[in-house]
XYZ file of N, CA and C in Angstrom:
249
model
N 0.230 10.420 10.947
C -0.846 10.087 10.045
C -1.353 8.695 10.408
N -2.656 8.538 10.481
C -3.223 7.253 10.870
C -3.287 6.303 9.678
N -3.399 5.012 9.977
C -3.550 4.020 8.914
C -4.820 4.254 8.121
N -5.871 4.722 8.800
C -7.132 5.010 8.122
C -6.942 6.137 7.100
N -6.227 7.175 7.492
C -5.958 8.284 6.577
C -5.127 7.809 5.393
N -4.105 7.001 5.665
C -3.274 6.472 4.583
C -4.094 5.645 3.608
N -4.954 4.810 4.152
C -5.786 3.960 3.313
C -6.729 4.772 2.441
N -7.382 5.787 3.016
C -8.281 6.634 2.229
C -7.530 7.359 1.119
N -6.367 7.902 1.442
C -5.589 8.624 0.434
C -5.146 7.697 -0.686
N -4.592 6.557 -0.322
C -4.108 5.621 -1.335
C -5.252 5.131 -2.219
N -6.392 4.841 -1.614
C -7.552 4.383 -2.374
C -8.025 5.455 -3.346
N -8.055 6.704 -2.893
C -8.477 7.806 -3.772
C -7.507 7.972 -4.930
N -6.223 7.883 -4.653
C -5.210 8.041 -5.701
C -5.286 6.889 -6.695
N -5.510 5.670 -6.203
C -5.598 4.496 -7.083
C -6.797 4.605 -8.030
N -7.851 5.282 -7.582
C -9.020 5.532 -8.425
C -9.549 4.258 -9.096
N -9.612 3.178 -8.325
C -10.169 1.934 -8.850
C -9.195 1.065 -9.617
N -7.977 1.532 -9.826
C -6.979 0.742 -10.555
C -6.281 -0.230 -9.615
N -5.905 -1.387 -10.125
C -5.160 -2.362 -9.340
C -3.685 -1.961 -9.216
N -3.154 -1.369 -10.285
C -1.747 -0.950 -10.340
C -1.693 0.420 -10.997
N -0.854 1.307 -10.460
C -0.637 2.605 -11.107
C 0.858 2.821 -11.285
N 1.198 3.607 -12.286
C 2.587 3.984 -12.522
C 2.929 5.182 -11.646
N 4.087 5.127 -11.006
C 4.590 6.254 -10.235
C 6.014 6.528 -10.676
N 6.597 7.586 -10.168
C 8.000 7.867 -10.468
C 8.914 6.795 -9.880
N 8.385 5.999 -8.984
C 9.165 4.950 -8.327
C 8.750 3.563 -8.799
N 8.182 3.492 -9.987
C 7.751 2.218 -10.555
C 6.269 1.976 -10.361
N 5.845 0.808 -10.801
C 4.434 0.428 -10.676
C 4.135 0.093 -9.227
N 2.975 0.544 -8.751
C 2.597 0.332 -7.362
C 1.197 -0.234 -7.259
N 1.054 -1.189 -6.351
C -0.264 -1.668 -5.923
C -0.665 -0.817 -4.721
N -1.847 -1.045 -4.192
C -2.347 -0.249 -3.072
C -1.381 -0.265 -1.890
N -0.881 -1.433 -1.531
C 0.029 -1.515 -0.375
C 1.319 -0.744 -0.626
N 1.844 -0.818 -1.846
C 3.062 -0.084 -2.181
C 2.839 1.413 -2.184
N 1.678 1.833 -2.660
C 1.357 3.257 -2.667
C 1.172 3.766 -1.240
N 0.543 2.966 -0.411
C 0.360 3.350 0.987
C 1.714 3.542 1.670
N 2.638 2.628 1.435
C 3.979 2.741 2.015
C 4.692 3.974 1.486
N 4.531 4.263 0.199
C 5.162 5.436 -0.395
C 4.599 6.715 0.227
N 3.299 6.781 0.416
C 2.674 7.949 1.035
C 3.182 8.109 2.466
N 3.282 6.989 3.160
C 3.723 7.044 4.547
C 5.146 7.574 4.658
N 6.006 7.217 3.710
C 7.394 7.661 3.792
C 7.573 9.098 3.319
N 6.822 9.507 2.310
C 6.924 10.874 1.780
C 5.538 11.286 1.296
N 4.908 12.155 2.035
C 3.572 12.601 1.643
C 3.706 13.558 0.460
N 3.224 13.158 -0.712
C 3.328 13.996 -1.905
C 2.290 15.127 -1.873
N 2.669 16.231 -1.299
C 1.730 17.322 -1.049
C 1.045 17.794 -2.329
N 1.805 17.985 -3.395
C 1.179 18.472 -4.629
C 0.152 17.486 -5.154
N 0.437 16.207 -5.052
C -0.515 15.199 -5.506
C -1.763 15.206 -4.630
N -1.558 15.306 -3.321
C -2.717 15.367 -2.420
C -3.568 16.600 -2.700
N -2.931 17.707 -3.032
C -3.683 18.914 -3.369
C -4.505 18.695 -4.631
N -3.942 17.996 -5.598
C -4.677 17.705 -6.838
C -5.842 16.754 -6.568
N -5.603 15.733 -5.741
C -6.670 14.789 -5.388
C -7.777 15.515 -4.636
N -7.382 16.372 -3.686
C -8.368 17.130 -2.917
C -9.202 18.010 -3.840
N -8.556 18.663 -4.780
C -9.265 19.530 -5.725
C -10.241 18.726 -6.580
N -9.813 17.571 -7.034
C -10.669 16.723 -7.859
C -11.870 16.223 -7.054
N -11.596 15.682 -5.867
C -12.685 15.146 -5.043
C -13.653 16.232 -4.593
N -13.165 17.451 -4.424
C -14.028 18.559 -4.005
C -15.156 18.780 -5.016
N -14.931 18.431 -6.261
C -15.965 18.548 -7.282
C -17.157 17.633 -7.032
N -16.945 16.605 -6.204
C -18.011 15.652 -5.881
C -18.575 15.868 -4.486
N -18.103 16.886 -3.806
C -18.449 17.098 -2.403
C -19.953 17.242 -2.166
N -20.666 17.871 -3.060
C -22.101 18.090 -2.879
C -22.963 17.025 -3.555
N -22.309 16.027 -4.160
C -23.027 14.955 -4.838
C -23.319 13.844 -3.832
N -24.551 13.760 -3.372
C -24.938 12.799 -2.337
C -24.837 11.351 -2.805
N -24.738 11.120 -4.133
C -24.634 9.745 -4.629
C -23.210 9.212 -4.529
N -22.248 10.078 -4.260
C -20.840 9.656 -4.147
C -20.523 9.316 -2.695
N -20.550 8.035 -2.378
C -20.323 7.592 -0.999
C -18.851 7.709 -0.634
N -18.588 8.177 0.573
C -17.233 8.230 1.094
C -16.443 9.470 0.744
N -16.980 10.324 -0.108
C -16.236 11.514 -0.542
C -15.951 12.443 0.636
N -16.945 12.661 1.483
C -16.740 13.573 2.616
C -15.633 13.062 3.534
N -15.632 11.759 3.789
C -14.610 11.184 4.660
C -13.219 11.298 4.033
N -13.126 10.989 2.741
C -11.831 11.092 2.058
C -11.332 12.530 2.063
N -12.223 13.462 1.766
C -11.817 14.870 1.752
C -11.366 15.329 3.138
N -12.079 14.908 4.169
C -11.683 15.282 5.520
C -10.280 14.758 5.825
N -10.029 13.489 5.504
C -8.717 12.903 5.772
C -7.613 13.609 4.990
N -7.852 13.869 3.725
C -6.852 14.541 2.900
C -6.607 15.958 3.416
N -7.682 16.659 3.742
C -7.526 18.030 4.248
C -6.818 18.049 5.600
N -7.086 17.054 6.440
C -6.386 16.962 7.721
C -4.888 16.791 7.516
N -4.517 15.934 6.576
C -3.098 15.712 6.294
C -2.458 16.979 5.735
N -3.134 17.635 4.795
C -2.596 18.864 4.215
C -2.451 19.947 5.284
N -3.443 20.064 6.157
C -3.346 21.055 7.251
C -2.197 20.710 8.196
N -2.038 19.441 8.487
C -0.950 18.999 9.360
C 0.414 19.324 8.740
N 0.541 19.091 7.451
C 1.792 19.406 6.757
C 2.080 20.906 6.817
N 1.046 21.729 6.624
C 1.218 23.182 6.684
C 1.686 23.623 8.060
N 1.062 23.056 9.112
C 1.442 23.410 10.478
C 2.871 22.988 10.788
N 3.289 21.832 10.273
C 4.636 21.350 10.574
C 5.712 22.132 9.834
N 5.329 22.835 8.761
C 6.298 23.624 8.000
C 6.537 25.001 8.614
N 5.689 25.383 9.568
C 5.824 26.718 10.177
C 6.903 26.729 11.230
């Protein structure tokens, strides 16, 4: 997974918040990025992908296509590695 993909995923999950609660304590963007890198939370990524897909055709939402592509690439990669 590239740093760019990690950054897009973490930013989407943070949803504009400076700190979020996780099962592993409160996380800032850098902490969430490290957590994603160590264990990709597939169910969470699926939920984020589903949520962002609702904005896919909204041209006023900048960056959605790129985020969705990165998330879908990671999910596809995880599926291939499980086979």
